[in-house]
């Protein structure tokens, strides 16, 4: 019996353990529902009289990943059927309140919280006024939004905090949570929206005052005239016709000219500014003109300056206080140096002392009652000497040149540019003067320019280098207008030499000058070279080809072509004599023969001249007839001469016979006259010089002198030719 009790006890323990370790669902068979859930687990808000909500129950099934719709098989209940009813998963609001809707399927349960209320209606905005004034209290600007519905069907609910508020014109007023904020004059519509309802009201905002006046010492003012340095002026603002004193917001349109604080006006600098006071939408303003008490601030010495380390100089500031009068304000002016490492200032009643402390640049400013003057001081390191890039300069009349670069030598030997600090003078300004920072040439001659550093304003502190002087000798020559050289290229035989050409310079005074010995020559190319011999410089031919001889004189350049070629041993003319008509031209053709027998056209290189240019002129390789007569052309190439005889005759324009038709008896004779007419207008009888012929000598014969003889009956045609022209005569013998 005791053993059975033990076994029962052990069996009970095993059953409890199995129940804990393996819950009932773990043993569910395939197809059994293990749990359920609603398709909408979030809290539902429903409104009485509006559409109900359909809920669905979805079941998790053992052995399947797809949830099963068991809505129809579930048991539905509501914890508050007076507010929420449910049937088949359809949830309907029937009154105001809350309920827990439960769906049961088998042993599984799912719930959802549901809130029901009556629909809202009759949204209203309360406490709104038709008109407001800027400055109204915040309490008077509170609005309230109410609506019927919610917890009761017809009860009124305050929805001010939950409504959405807006203003149609934020420049007039703004609204948030029913609280109005007035901004300016005008009309705006305020709107409240809640639960699909909307309510509006129109509000008008007016200004509390018609105007705002600015007064000084009790008198209204619209503009003020001030001088820099005047005591501040107090303005008051008064609103309305009663002149109520207020505390507006003050502003200045240009604080660099005028500042304002609580109506206190202070003039800062010359100019114009408008001071404005604003209060509750109204504003008043006054134009303020600030002038300097003096017309100009002057510095002595004026302009930018330079110092060497350790040097000092005195600067004064003055103002014009009346015509032809100045007032020393050095002690009252405000002096500043923007780089006190380079330049320090020490002020007294007579001026300010500038002392150079270190190399660098400092801008010094003097200010006095609205007037300002600024200048730059450059501090150079100590120099042991000065050095010019050149000490001689050549110029031509009316020409100019930059002043020479001047270097200062530092104690460590390095150099710095001091060109801009030099003061130059000329010993003879008629020859050369300093103008516009340049050396300007005048008349021909020579003068000396002297350059020094300024030294007068530095007193005993002046650096020793300021006592040094540099000299520049300037030579001025007449300006060359043009260089004249040979008209044709230079020809040189390979291996031989020719002298350099003579060059003439035409000067600006109209004179000509031989500058051959002053020309600086150079030769571009490898065909020839400039060589120095006992007689001077010559051009030597090296190889066949072309080069350019370049000569430079002052600012002018001349270029001359050079041809180097083999030796010519023979010249051959196309013709040794030519007959030309007036005003006609002919090309002269010349062939040259080298030692190897090869030929070259030398027509353009013969340098022809005419013995009688009134009859024939020659240019290059073309000869032109000028007048009747004879002339001889002479040319040469490489020393070989050539001549061409020119005969100029008039041109035959017309040839005419005295008769063009003759009728003669047999045995008779007749002498024909023939006249030649030339382009000069001259006529000549040329019958004896005419060549005659007959088409039928058996009928009519003609002699060399133009005598016609009738031989037998018939007809014949006679032709006479002279100078390329022909005449025809018809002869009938009876």
XYZ file of C-alpha atoms in Angstrom:
734
model
C 0.000 0.000 0.000
C 2.833 2.326 0.906
C 4.565 1.400 -2.358
C 1.477 2.314 -4.411
C 1.327 5.711 -2.732
C 4.931 6.355 -3.723
C 4.273 5.445 -7.298
C 1.198 7.687 -7.391
C 3.269 10.557 -5.981
C 5.979 10.110 -8.608
C 3.384 9.887 -11.358
C 1.800 13.160 -10.194
C 5.205 14.902 -10.252
C 5.887 13.710 -13.804
C 2.478 14.930 -14.986
C 3.020 18.402 -13.474
C 6.503 18.610 -15.032
C 5.167 17.636 -18.450
C 2.382 20.190 -18.184
C 4.900 22.926 -17.402
C 7.416 21.938 -20.069
C 4.933 21.136 -22.817
C 1.837 23.427 -22.811
C -1.363 22.309 -24.435
C -0.596 24.055 -27.752
C 2.551 22.042 -28.120
C 0.483 19.005 -28.517
C -2.013 20.569 -30.965
C -2.715 18.477 -33.976
C -2.192 19.741 -37.500
C -5.067 22.058 -38.518
C -5.863 23.194 -34.952
C -6.082 26.940 -34.118
C -3.261 27.992 -31.830
C -4.068 31.779 -31.462
C -6.164 34.622 -32.887
C -5.705 38.343 -33.553
C -7.756 41.262 -34.853
C -6.863 42.867 -38.182
C -6.937 46.254 -36.365
C -5.452 46.162 -32.906
C -5.159 49.964 -32.506
C -7.751 51.926 -30.532
C -10.824 52.808 -32.577
C -12.502 56.243 -32.516
C -16.092 56.073 -33.784
C -18.778 58.693 -34.178
C -22.448 58.122 -33.515
C -24.437 58.123 -36.724
C -21.422 57.582 -38.951
C -20.221 54.404 -40.695
C -19.476 51.397 -38.412
C -16.116 49.589 -38.438
C -15.789 45.999 -39.670
C -13.258 43.979 -37.688
C -11.835 40.647 -38.769
C -10.468 37.785 -36.648
C -7.432 36.045 -38.084
C -6.382 32.672 -36.653
C -2.963 31.067 -36.614
C -3.349 27.404 -37.674
C -0.969 24.613 -36.681
C 1.191 23.527 -39.549
C 0.332 26.511 -41.794
C 1.916 29.918 -42.385
C -1.314 31.344 -43.762
C -3.733 32.883 -41.264
C -7.355 31.827 -41.389
C -10.330 34.251 -41.315
C -12.577 33.007 -38.480
C -14.637 36.209 -38.068
C -17.947 34.508 -38.641
C -17.198 31.734 -36.121
C -16.004 34.062 -33.363
C -18.117 35.142 -30.409
C -18.257 38.984 -30.128
C -19.005 40.998 -26.987
C -18.875 44.673 -25.889
C -18.111 45.744 -22.338
C -20.397 48.803 -22.756
C -23.224 48.083 -25.141
C -24.785 51.501 -24.339
C -21.884 53.140 -26.114
C -20.566 50.507 -28.510
C -22.450 47.606 -30.122
C -20.775 44.708 -31.978
C -22.222 41.976 -34.163
C -20.302 39.653 -36.439
C -17.283 41.908 -36.107
C -19.228 45.042 -37.114
C -18.596 47.686 -34.445
C -21.146 50.550 -34.212
C -21.128 53.682 -32.029
C -24.548 54.045 -30.355
C -23.714 56.538 -27.615
C -20.840 58.424 -26.006
C -18.367 56.406 -23.973
C -15.674 53.708 -24.130
C -15.870 49.924 -24.420
C -13.665 46.868 -24.787
C -14.728 44.751 -27.756
C -13.764 41.085 -27.373
C -13.663 38.272 -29.941
C -13.533 34.639 -28.671
C -12.755 31.673 -30.865
C -12.422 28.402 -29.079
C -10.077 29.029 -26.189
C -8.402 32.045 -27.897
C -9.374 35.682 -27.179
C -8.559 39.018 -28.920
C -9.651 42.503 -27.793
C -9.635 46.124 -28.994
C -10.445 49.384 -27.184
C -13.190 51.505 -28.804
C -14.079 55.155 -28.054
C -17.446 56.506 -29.200
C -18.638 60.120 -29.299
C -21.372 62.250 -30.792
C -20.490 64.193 -33.971
C -19.350 67.808 -33.529
C -21.421 70.655 -34.956
C -21.983 74.361 -34.669
C -18.298 75.442 -34.408
C -18.182 79.067 -33.219
C -15.545 81.705 -32.486
C -16.424 83.646 -29.393
C -15.060 86.758 -27.666
C -14.071 88.214 -31.045
C -14.421 91.953 -31.561
C -15.150 93.715 -34.827
C -12.380 96.251 -34.249
C -9.118 96.385 -32.314
C -6.464 98.998 -31.723
C -2.726 98.447 -31.689
C -1.710 98.370 -28.054
C -4.848 96.521 -26.815
C -4.139 94.238 -23.840
C -3.418 90.565 -24.399
C -6.479 89.630 -22.302
C -8.773 91.501 -24.688
C -7.229 89.646 -27.617
C -8.154 86.115 -26.450
C -10.597 84.149 -28.642
C -12.512 80.944 -27.788
C -13.660 78.189 -30.151
C -16.691 76.062 -29.063
C -18.620 73.251 -30.705
C -21.620 71.020 -29.795
C -21.092 67.256 -29.601
C -18.486 64.963 -28.210
C -19.476 63.467 -24.835
C -23.090 64.595 -25.224
C -25.192 65.052 -28.283
C -25.962 68.737 -27.807
C -23.587 69.889 -25.088
C -21.013 72.675 -25.785
C -17.291 71.867 -25.694
C -14.286 74.305 -25.598
C -12.026 73.268 -28.491
C -9.784 76.373 -28.496
C -6.535 74.497 -27.856
C -7.373 71.706 -30.318
C -8.537 73.884 -33.226
C -6.317 74.953 -36.117
C -6.154 78.780 -36.245
C -5.104 80.994 -39.158
C -5.093 84.645 -40.288
C -5.696 85.857 -43.830
C -3.238 88.762 -43.362
C -0.329 88.252 -40.977
C 0.812 91.859 -41.516
C -2.389 92.920 -39.739
C -2.662 90.221 -37.070
C -1.529 86.716 -36.196
C -3.354 84.043 -34.157
C -2.185 80.970 -32.222
C -4.348 78.836 -29.854
C -6.974 81.592 -29.982
C -4.577 84.359 -28.877
C -4.452 87.354 -31.248
C -1.272 89.363 -31.828
C -1.803 92.695 -33.530
C 0.788 93.721 -36.139
C -0.509 96.656 -38.153
C -3.415 98.614 -39.520
C -5.874 96.798 -41.782
C -8.448 94.007 -41.969
C -7.927 90.273 -41.619
C -10.136 87.196 -41.425
C -9.521 84.793 -38.536
C -10.378 81.130 -39.199
C -10.700 78.194 -36.761
C -10.974 74.608 -38.016
C -11.902 71.535 -35.950
C -13.110 68.041 -36.901
C -14.022 69.121 -40.418
C -15.857 72.204 -39.154
C -14.830 75.798 -39.885
C -15.676 79.157 -38.351
C -14.478 82.693 -39.258
C -14.777 86.276 -38.226
C -13.450 89.493 -39.721
C -11.371 91.773 -37.532
C -10.304 95.336 -38.231
C -7.148 96.719 -36.629
C -6.825 100.467 -36.219
C -3.962 102.668 -35.115
C -4.304 104.194 -31.661
C -2.822 107.489 -32.915
C -3.226 109.411 -36.124
C 0.356 110.674 -36.101
C 3.620 110.807 -34.193
C 5.526 114.080 -33.895
C 9.218 114.613 -33.076
C 9.904 117.726 -31.018
C 12.986 119.571 -29.825
C 12.611 121.833 -26.820
C 8.843 121.512 -27.157
C 8.796 122.576 -30.820
C 8.017 120.132 -33.674
C 10.957 119.698 -36.020
C 11.308 118.103 -39.457
C 15.039 118.683 -40.083
C 18.177 119.540 -38.181
C 21.485 121.149 -39.167
C 24.489 119.945 -37.148
C 28.239 120.282 -37.269
C 30.653 117.521 -36.376
C 31.637 118.211 -32.771
C 28.299 119.785 -31.743
C 26.759 118.698 -28.417
C 24.165 115.917 -28.723
C 20.572 117.045 -29.357
C 17.626 115.513 -27.455
C 14.416 114.781 -29.384
C 11.106 113.725 -27.838
C 8.288 111.781 -29.482
C 4.671 112.826 -28.917
C 1.607 110.868 -30.094
C -1.902 112.076 -30.835
C -3.340 115.542 -30.718
C -2.922 115.688 -26.929
C 0.879 115.344 -27.280
C 1.109 112.231 -25.103
C 4.735 111.374 -24.378
C 5.638 107.836 -25.379
C 8.720 105.579 -25.564
C 9.127 104.652 -29.239
C 11.780 102.607 -30.996
C 14.431 104.943 -32.470
C 16.607 104.263 -35.551
C 19.081 106.071 -37.823
C 19.279 105.460 -41.576
C 23.063 105.978 -41.453
C 24.791 105.371 -38.148
C 28.111 106.445 -39.731
C 26.666 109.982 -39.937
C 24.237 110.156 -36.989
C 23.581 107.879 -34.015
C 20.432 107.946 -31.863
C 19.713 106.443 -28.470
C 16.401 107.147 -26.740
C 16.054 110.264 -28.874
C 19.557 111.617 -28.157
C 21.102 112.638 -31.522
C 24.900 112.653 -31.935
C 26.628 113.923 -35.108
C 29.408 111.529 -36.138
C 30.571 112.517 -39.636
C 29.518 114.774 -42.539
C 26.519 113.504 -44.484
C 22.755 113.084 -44.329
C 20.751 110.667 -42.185
C 17.082 110.244 -41.297
C 16.187 109.538 -37.663
C 12.861 107.706 -37.223
C 10.735 106.963 -34.147
C 8.139 104.151 -34.377
C 5.367 103.385 -31.903
C 2.258 101.182 -32.327
C 2.215 101.415 -36.113
C 2.816 105.143 -36.448
C 6.144 106.782 -37.191
C 7.717 110.191 -37.264
C 11.061 111.158 -38.785
C 13.456 114.066 -39.055
C 16.179 114.652 -41.719
C 19.517 115.554 -40.212
C 22.276 117.272 -42.202
C 25.724 117.008 -40.661
C 28.455 119.257 -41.988
C 32.145 119.565 -41.266
C 32.974 122.789 -39.442
C 35.915 123.314 -41.805
C 36.274 122.901 -45.542
C 39.554 121.013 -45.718
C 42.165 119.308 -43.575
C 45.702 120.030 -44.786
C 48.932 118.215 -43.955
C 52.392 119.742 -44.089
C 54.387 118.334 -45.742
C 51.710 116.756 -47.980
C 51.781 113.421 -49.770
C 53.354 110.047 -49.106
C 56.766 109.920 -47.460
C 59.652 107.544 -46.965
C 62.099 107.168 -44.081
C 65.148 105.137 -43.268
C 65.262 103.287 -39.957
C 66.102 105.789 -37.220
C 64.963 108.860 -39.166
C 62.131 111.087 -37.959
C 60.043 113.883 -39.456
C 57.443 116.386 -38.248
C 53.929 116.551 -39.731
C 51.436 119.334 -39.075
C 47.677 119.308 -39.619
C 45.837 122.507 -40.416
C 42.305 123.541 -41.386
C 41.149 126.525 -43.425
C 39.141 128.662 -41.012
C 38.672 131.645 -43.323
C 39.913 133.053 -46.609
C 43.720 133.098 -46.760
C 43.894 131.780 -43.202
C 44.715 128.416 -41.647
C 44.446 127.087 -38.137
C 46.948 124.609 -36.680
C 44.917 121.710 -35.213
C 47.784 119.232 -34.848
C 47.270 118.958 -31.095
C 43.488 118.381 -31.382
C 43.560 116.003 -34.372
C 43.395 112.265 -33.790
C 46.502 110.595 -35.250
C 46.837 106.846 -35.861
C 49.442 104.542 -37.376
C 48.192 101.178 -38.639
C 51.665 99.651 -38.231
C 53.401 100.873 -35.108
C 56.145 98.299 -35.553
C 57.258 100.359 -38.549
C 56.289 103.916 -37.548
C 55.506 105.414 -34.146
C 53.815 108.755 -33.437
C 54.528 111.390 -30.789
C 52.039 114.287 -30.750
C 52.420 117.794 -29.377
C 50.575 121.070 -29.940
C 52.729 121.911 -32.953
C 52.405 118.640 -34.846
C 53.196 114.964 -34.690
C 56.640 113.411 -34.891
C 56.952 110.263 -37.027
C 59.847 107.964 -36.181
C 60.894 105.009 -38.336
C 61.435 101.928 -36.181
C 61.555 98.995 -38.606
C 61.363 98.347 -42.356
C 57.780 98.200 -43.581
C 54.798 100.343 -44.541
C 52.388 102.241 -42.311
C 49.295 104.253 -43.209
C 49.071 107.393 -41.078
C 45.619 108.917 -40.554
C 44.733 112.346 -39.193
C 41.091 113.028 -38.190
C 39.560 116.280 -37.055
C 35.843 117.071 -36.735
C 34.673 114.915 -39.614
C 37.660 115.587 -41.866
C 40.171 112.840 -42.608
C 43.522 112.756 -44.375
C 45.609 109.619 -44.890
C 49.115 109.189 -46.242
C 51.550 106.293 -46.536
C 54.998 106.112 -44.950
C 57.492 103.567 -46.302
C 60.389 102.667 -44.028
C 63.554 101.414 -45.739
C 66.461 99.613 -44.097
C 69.752 101.489 -43.615
C 71.685 101.855 -46.899
C 75.426 102.152 -47.349
C 75.244 103.560 -50.867
C 73.358 104.013 -54.150
C 74.048 102.448 -57.530
C 72.695 103.335 -61.028
C 72.151 100.777 -63.774
C 73.829 103.170 -66.278
C 75.547 106.544 -66.335
C 75.168 107.426 -70.036
C 72.116 107.740 -72.260
C 71.640 108.672 -75.928
C 68.360 110.174 -77.141
C 67.016 111.723 -80.295
C 65.212 115.054 -80.448
C 61.577 114.810 -79.258
C 62.309 111.359 -77.888
C 62.004 110.192 -74.292
C 63.323 107.475 -72.021
C 62.648 106.104 -68.566
C 64.779 107.297 -65.699
C 67.527 104.826 -64.837
C 66.894 102.179 -62.214
C 68.597 103.045 -58.922
C 69.491 100.370 -56.400
C 70.162 100.931 -52.728
C 72.885 98.786 -51.199
C 71.903 97.361 -47.784
C 74.352 96.688 -44.988
C 74.376 92.969 -45.861
C 75.163 93.709 -49.519
C 71.689 92.966 -50.857
C 70.049 95.539 -53.104
C 66.629 97.157 -53.071
C 64.967 99.346 -55.718
C 65.098 103.036 -54.791
C 64.182 104.419 -58.243
C 60.913 105.917 -57.063
C 62.576 107.856 -54.240
C 65.089 109.745 -56.397
C 64.730 113.455 -57.191
C 66.349 114.350 -60.541
C 67.504 117.714 -61.898
C 68.981 118.675 -65.291
C 71.948 120.954 -65.823
C 70.485 122.081 -69.160
C 66.748 121.669 -69.590
C 66.932 122.865 -73.204
C 68.779 119.643 -74.012
C 66.923 117.275 -71.661
C 64.383 117.760 -68.875
C 62.483 115.597 -66.407
C 58.749 115.534 -67.223
C 56.100 113.027 -66.240
C 58.657 110.790 -64.581
C 60.650 110.480 -67.817
C 63.691 112.030 -69.493
C 62.432 114.141 -72.420
C 64.899 115.165 -75.120
C 64.918 118.749 -76.414
C 67.486 120.232 -78.779
C 70.708 118.433 -79.841
C 73.473 118.618 -77.273
C 74.767 117.093 -74.055
C 73.758 117.621 -70.408
C 74.132 115.959 -67.003
C 71.196 114.776 -64.888
C 71.758 114.572 -61.133
C 69.719 112.292 -58.860
C 69.481 112.589 -55.050
C 67.289 111.349 -52.237
C 65.189 114.036 -50.543
C 66.903 115.316 -47.399
C 65.357 118.639 -46.317
C 62.529 117.437 -44.062
C 64.565 115.052 -41.876
C 66.901 117.466 -40.121
C 69.706 116.018 -38.044
C 68.189 112.521 -38.170
C 68.740 112.268 -41.945
C 70.565 109.107 -43.050
C 74.063 109.686 -44.556
C 72.950 108.066 -47.837
C 70.754 111.119 -48.508
C 73.886 113.206 -49.131
C 75.019 110.979 -52.020
C 74.393 112.006 -55.655
C 74.340 110.057 -58.931
C 74.997 111.519 -62.394
C 73.638 110.510 -65.811
C 75.161 112.023 -68.973
C 72.513 112.495 -71.672
C 73.429 113.083 -75.331
C 70.676 114.265 -77.645
C 70.988 113.862 -81.418
C 68.757 114.839 -84.315
C 66.114 112.213 -84.895
C 66.587 110.045 -87.966
C 63.526 109.903 -90.190
C 64.734 107.246 -92.614
C 67.878 105.400 -93.748
C 68.645 105.313 -97.476
C 70.729 102.509 -99.001
C 71.211 100.815 -102.392
C 68.105 100.371 -104.587
C 68.920 96.791 -105.608
C 70.134 93.692 -103.781
C 73.832 93.150 -103.206
C 75.437 90.389 -105.280
C 78.654 88.744 -104.135
C 80.640 86.018 -105.871
C 81.345 82.926 -103.824
C 84.857 83.244 -102.411
C 85.096 86.963 -103.216
C 84.226 90.098 -101.244
C 82.309 93.313 -101.815
C 82.352 96.441 -99.647
C 79.480 97.244 -97.285
C 77.000 99.651 -98.883
C 76.929 103.363 -98.183
C 74.016 104.556 -96.005
C 72.571 108.044 -95.757
C 70.411 109.175 -92.826
C 67.667 111.758 -93.426
C 67.341 113.811 -90.206
C 64.260 115.533 -88.808
C 65.751 118.953 -89.594
C 65.775 118.061 -93.306
C 69.526 117.525 -93.576
C 71.134 114.336 -94.861
C 74.156 112.739 -93.281
C 76.465 109.897 -94.313
C 76.297 107.413 -91.430
C 77.995 104.496 -93.179
C 80.768 104.303 -90.576
C 78.271 104.514 -87.670
C 75.958 101.733 -88.797
C 75.940 98.546 -86.707
C 75.788 95.710 -89.237
C 74.628 92.114 -88.932
C 74.009 89.415 -91.535
C 71.312 86.768 -91.272
C 71.932 83.547 -93.174
C 74.836 81.210 -93.962
C 75.403 82.188 -97.580
C 77.601 85.190 -96.715
C 79.495 86.691 -93.807
C 80.738 90.137 -92.704
C 84.543 90.114 -92.589
C 87.030 92.698 -91.351
C 89.961 93.392 -93.690
C 92.636 96.096 -93.839
C 90.304 98.482 -95.633
C 87.417 97.878 -93.241
C 84.447 95.561 -93.191
C 83.345 93.676 -96.309
C 80.807 91.005 -97.294
C 82.262 87.662 -98.338
C 80.287 85.060 -100.306
C 80.360 81.573 -98.820
C 77.785 79.359 -100.489
C 75.095 79.839 -103.096
C 71.968 81.305 -101.534
C 70.353 84.394 -100.062
C 70.942 86.381 -96.873
C 69.764 89.666 -95.363
C 72.173 92.438 -94.422
C 70.722 94.418 -91.493
C 71.997 97.832 -90.437
C 70.976 99.692 -87.273
C 71.466 103.382 -86.613
C 69.802 104.786 -83.521
C 66.171 103.675 -83.581
C 66.146 103.021 -87.332
C 66.896 99.814 -89.227
C 67.608 99.117 -92.880
C 67.524 95.653 -94.482
C 69.265 94.830 -97.784
C 69.000 91.466 -99.584
C 72.314 89.726 -100.362
C 72.766 87.017 -103.007
C 75.865 84.813 -103.055
C 76.462 82.978 -106.385
C 79.154 81.371 -108.505
C 81.331 83.350 -110.920
C 79.738 84.552 -114.183
C 82.138 84.305 -117.169
C 79.915 85.546 -120.024
C 76.834 87.682 -120.596
C 74.535 87.133 -123.569
C 71.907 89.700 -124.626
C 68.695 88.706 -126.355
C 69.259 91.720 -128.621
C 71.970 94.349 -128.823
C 69.603 96.929 -130.300
C 65.929 97.671 -129.963
C 63.468 99.853 -131.855
C 60.608 101.141 -129.747
C 57.573 103.201 -130.393
C 56.777 106.125 -128.169
C 55.501 105.212 -124.672
C 56.069 101.498 -125.197
C 58.178 99.276 -122.985
C 60.366 96.275 -123.549
C 61.901 93.739 -121.188
C 65.646 93.391 -121.397
C 66.685 89.764 -121.294
C 70.203 88.798 -120.259
C 71.593 85.290 -119.807
C 74.677 84.635 -117.692
C 77.063 81.675 -118.114
C 78.851 80.064 -115.169
C 82.289 78.503 -115.453
C 80.658 75.037 -115.650
C 78.562 76.094 -118.645
C 75.280 76.378 -116.819
C 73.141 79.435 -117.442
C 71.135 81.810 -115.297
C 68.662 84.621 -116.047
C 70.320 87.873 -114.991
C 67.750 90.263 -116.428
C 66.827 91.789 -113.074
C 70.380 92.146 -111.797
C 72.121 94.209 -114.481
C 71.643 97.646 -112.874
C 70.984 99.298 -116.256
C 71.527 103.020 -116.860
C 70.456 105.133 -119.843
C 72.747 107.539 -121.707
C 69.758 109.696 -122.615
C 66.866 109.482 -120.189
C 64.852 112.007 -122.228
C 64.689 109.364 -125.005
C 64.632 106.117 -122.998
C 64.377 105.331 -119.271
C 65.197 102.045 -117.624
C 64.024 100.542 -114.322
C 65.044 97.071 -113.290
C 64.894 95.048 -116.477
C 62.328 97.203 -118.321
C 63.184 99.984 -120.806
C 60.553 102.582 -121.783
C 60.508 104.898 -124.795
C 60.050 108.555 -123.813
C 60.773 110.556 -127.012
C 62.050 110.096 -130.579
C 65.775 109.645 -130.743
C 68.563 107.283 -129.722
C 70.043 106.171 -126.411
C 72.444 103.551 -125.144
C 71.715 101.358 -122.116
C 74.729 100.236 -120.074
C 74.712 97.495 -117.413
C 77.052 95.061 -115.731
C 77.017 91.941 -113.641
C 79.987 90.801 -111.578
C 82.020 93.417 -113.470
C 81.048 92.117 -116.946
C 79.649 95.011 -119.062
C 76.740 94.958 -121.522
C 75.191 97.611 -123.816
C 71.922 97.866 -125.709
C 71.243 100.546 -128.379
C 67.743 101.974 -128.276
C 66.020 103.703 -131.186
C 62.708 105.375 -130.494
C 60.426 106.021 -133.472
C 56.807 107.115 -133.715
C 54.131 104.484 -134.324
C 52.479 104.262 -137.759
C 48.740 104.692 -137.322
C 47.497 104.901 -140.928
C 48.729 104.357 -144.547
C 46.699 105.951 -147.396
C 47.047 106.217 -151.223
C 46.209 109.310 -153.268
C 43.837 107.209 -155.444
C 42.097 103.956 -154.722
C 40.588 103.520 -158.266
C 42.266 104.248 -161.606
C 40.952 104.109 -165.232
C 43.723 104.239 -167.825
C 43.941 103.712 -171.613
C 46.417 101.171 -172.903
C 49.943 102.592 -172.885
C 49.181 105.307 -170.316
C 51.073 105.694 -166.949
C 50.235 107.292 -163.588
C 52.334 108.029 -160.411
C 50.655 107.057 -157.089
C 51.225 109.083 -153.906
C 51.322 107.228 -150.506
C 51.078 109.075 -147.146
C 52.009 107.631 -143.714
C 50.327 109.128 -140.605
C 52.032 108.596 -137.197
C 50.737 108.686 -133.582
C 52.508 112.005 -133.116
C 50.240 113.546 -135.799
C 53.115 113.801 -138.276
C 52.500 112.779 -141.964
C 55.209 111.653 -144.449
C 55.111 110.806 -148.187
C 56.425 107.241 -148.450
C 55.527 106.158 -151.992
C 59.171 105.456 -152.946
C 59.532 103.441 -149.738
C 56.415 101.388 -150.310
C 56.651 97.850 -151.655
C 54.227 97.368 -154.599
C 52.728 94.357 -156.323
C 50.098 93.782 -159.078
C 47.585 91.000 -159.261
C 47.823 91.077 -163.155
C 51.070 92.591 -164.419
C 49.885 91.787 -167.973
C 47.069 94.279 -167.507
C 48.686 96.877 -165.217
C 52.260 97.004 -163.989
C 53.630 99.089 -161.062
C 57.203 100.175 -160.405
C 59.039 100.364 -157.023
C 58.404 104.103 -156.973
C 54.640 103.696 -157.412
C 54.394 104.465 -161.218
C 51.461 102.528 -162.792
C 51.651 101.509 -166.540
C 48.519 100.313 -168.452
C 49.599 97.286 -170.562
C 46.413 95.775 -171.933
C 42.711 95.855 -171.534
C 41.374 94.350 -168.287
C 41.297 94.866 -164.499
C 44.094 94.479 -161.920
C 44.558 95.173 -158.160
C 47.676 96.901 -156.914
C 48.887 96.519 -153.286
C 51.402 98.715 -151.486
C 52.968 97.784 -148.116
C 54.807 100.045 -145.650
C 55.510 99.680 -141.885
C 53.125 96.739 -141.589
C 50.262 98.645 -143.178
C 48.724 97.978 -146.672
C 46.936 100.173 -149.299
C 44.939 98.802 -152.227
C 44.380 100.453 -155.640
C 41.984 99.074 -158.322
C 43.109 99.680 -161.973
C 40.842 99.361 -165.052
C 42.541 99.479 -168.499
C 40.316 100.312 -171.556
